[in-house]
């Protein structure tokens, strides 16, 4: 049987949700805070892979950078 020369690339897929948080949706402004959630798309059961919430884009990016360094 032929063996691949190069291993398959490693990738991770996520559902990213983002929304503006406001008490009154009609009163949103540029100053209204954005919120984010990230949910891995995986096959099988892995309790470690849950939806995570973030209060800012900076928190989201910091999480992704940390996970990339650790290999997800």
GROMACS .gro file of C-alpha atoms in nm:
model
   72
    1UNK     CA    1   0.000   0.000   0.000
    2UNK     CA    2   0.130   0.346  -0.084
    3UNK     CA    3   0.210   0.575   0.207
    4UNK     CA    4   0.165   0.952   0.174
    5UNK     CA    5   0.492   1.142   0.151
    6UNK     CA    6   0.363   1.432   0.358
    7UNK     CA    7   0.130   1.400   0.656
    8UNK     CA    8  -0.215   1.549   0.622
    9UNK     CA    9  -0.227   1.913   0.730
   10UNK     CA   10  -0.361   1.978   1.076
   11UNK     CA   11  -0.653   2.214   1.094
   12UNK     CA   12  -0.929   2.309   1.332
   13UNK     CA   13  -1.276   2.431   1.243
   14UNK     CA   14  -1.491   2.654   1.460
   15UNK     CA   15  -1.827   2.826   1.457
   16UNK     CA   16  -1.770   3.189   1.550
   17UNK     CA   17  -2.067   3.390   1.672
   18UNK     CA   18  -2.048   3.764   1.733
   19UNK     CA   19  -2.308   4.012   1.846
   20UNK     CA   20  -2.348   4.359   1.990
   21UNK     CA   21  -2.460   4.359   2.352
   22UNK     CA   22  -2.717   4.626   2.429
   23UNK     CA   23  -3.014   4.653   2.663
   24UNK     CA   24  -3.218   4.805   2.380
   25UNK     CA   25  -3.122   4.679   2.031
   26UNK     CA   26  -3.260   5.001   1.881
   27UNK     CA   27  -3.005   5.199   2.084
   28UNK     CA   28  -2.685   5.026   1.970
   29UNK     CA   29  -2.393   5.251   1.885
   30UNK     CA   30  -2.029   5.227   1.788
   31UNK     CA   31  -1.952   5.224   2.161
   32UNK     CA   32  -2.174   4.919   2.227
   33UNK     CA   33  -1.961   4.620   2.331
   34UNK     CA   34  -1.920   4.324   2.099
   35UNK     CA   35  -1.936   3.972   2.244
   36UNK     CA   36  -1.802   3.653   2.089
   37UNK     CA   37  -1.839   3.278   2.123
   38UNK     CA   38  -1.627   3.008   1.967
   39UNK     CA   39  -1.743   2.648   1.930
   40UNK     CA   40  -1.522   2.374   1.785
   41UNK     CA   41  -1.665   2.155   1.510
   42UNK     CA   42  -1.556   1.802   1.599
   43UNK     CA   43  -1.661   1.443   1.548
   44UNK     CA   44  -1.705   1.230   1.857
   45UNK     CA   45  -1.725   1.313   2.223
   46UNK     CA   46  -1.461   1.534   2.381
   47UNK     CA   47  -1.573   1.720   2.692
   48UNK     CA   48  -1.276   1.956   2.666
   49UNK     CA   49  -1.417   2.101   2.343
   50UNK     CA   50  -1.700   2.325   2.456
   51UNK     CA   51  -1.834   2.659   2.344
   52UNK     CA   52  -1.632   2.944   2.495
   53UNK     CA   53  -1.745   3.301   2.543
   54UNK     CA   54  -1.533   3.615   2.513
   55UNK     CA   55  -1.607   3.971   2.622
   56UNK     CA   56  -1.378   4.126   2.359
   57UNK     CA   57  -1.201   4.054   2.033
   58UNK     CA   58  -0.871   4.079   2.221
   59UNK     CA   59  -0.976   3.795   2.455
   60UNK     CA   60  -1.080   3.582   2.157
   61UNK     CA   61  -0.749   3.637   1.978
   62UNK     CA   62  -0.548   3.573   2.295
   63UNK     CA   63  -0.729   3.241   2.340
   64UNK     CA   64  -0.661   3.136   1.980
   65UNK     CA   65  -0.293   3.230   2.007
   66UNK     CA   66  -0.256   3.028   2.328
   67UNK     CA   67  -0.430   2.729   2.175
   68UNK     CA   68  -0.214   2.743   1.860
   69UNK     CA   69   0.100   2.737   2.075
   70UNK     CA   70  -0.029   2.437   2.271
   71UNK     CA   71  -0.142   2.249   1.959
   72UNK     CA   72  -0.516   2.265   2.037
   0.00000   0.00000   0.00000
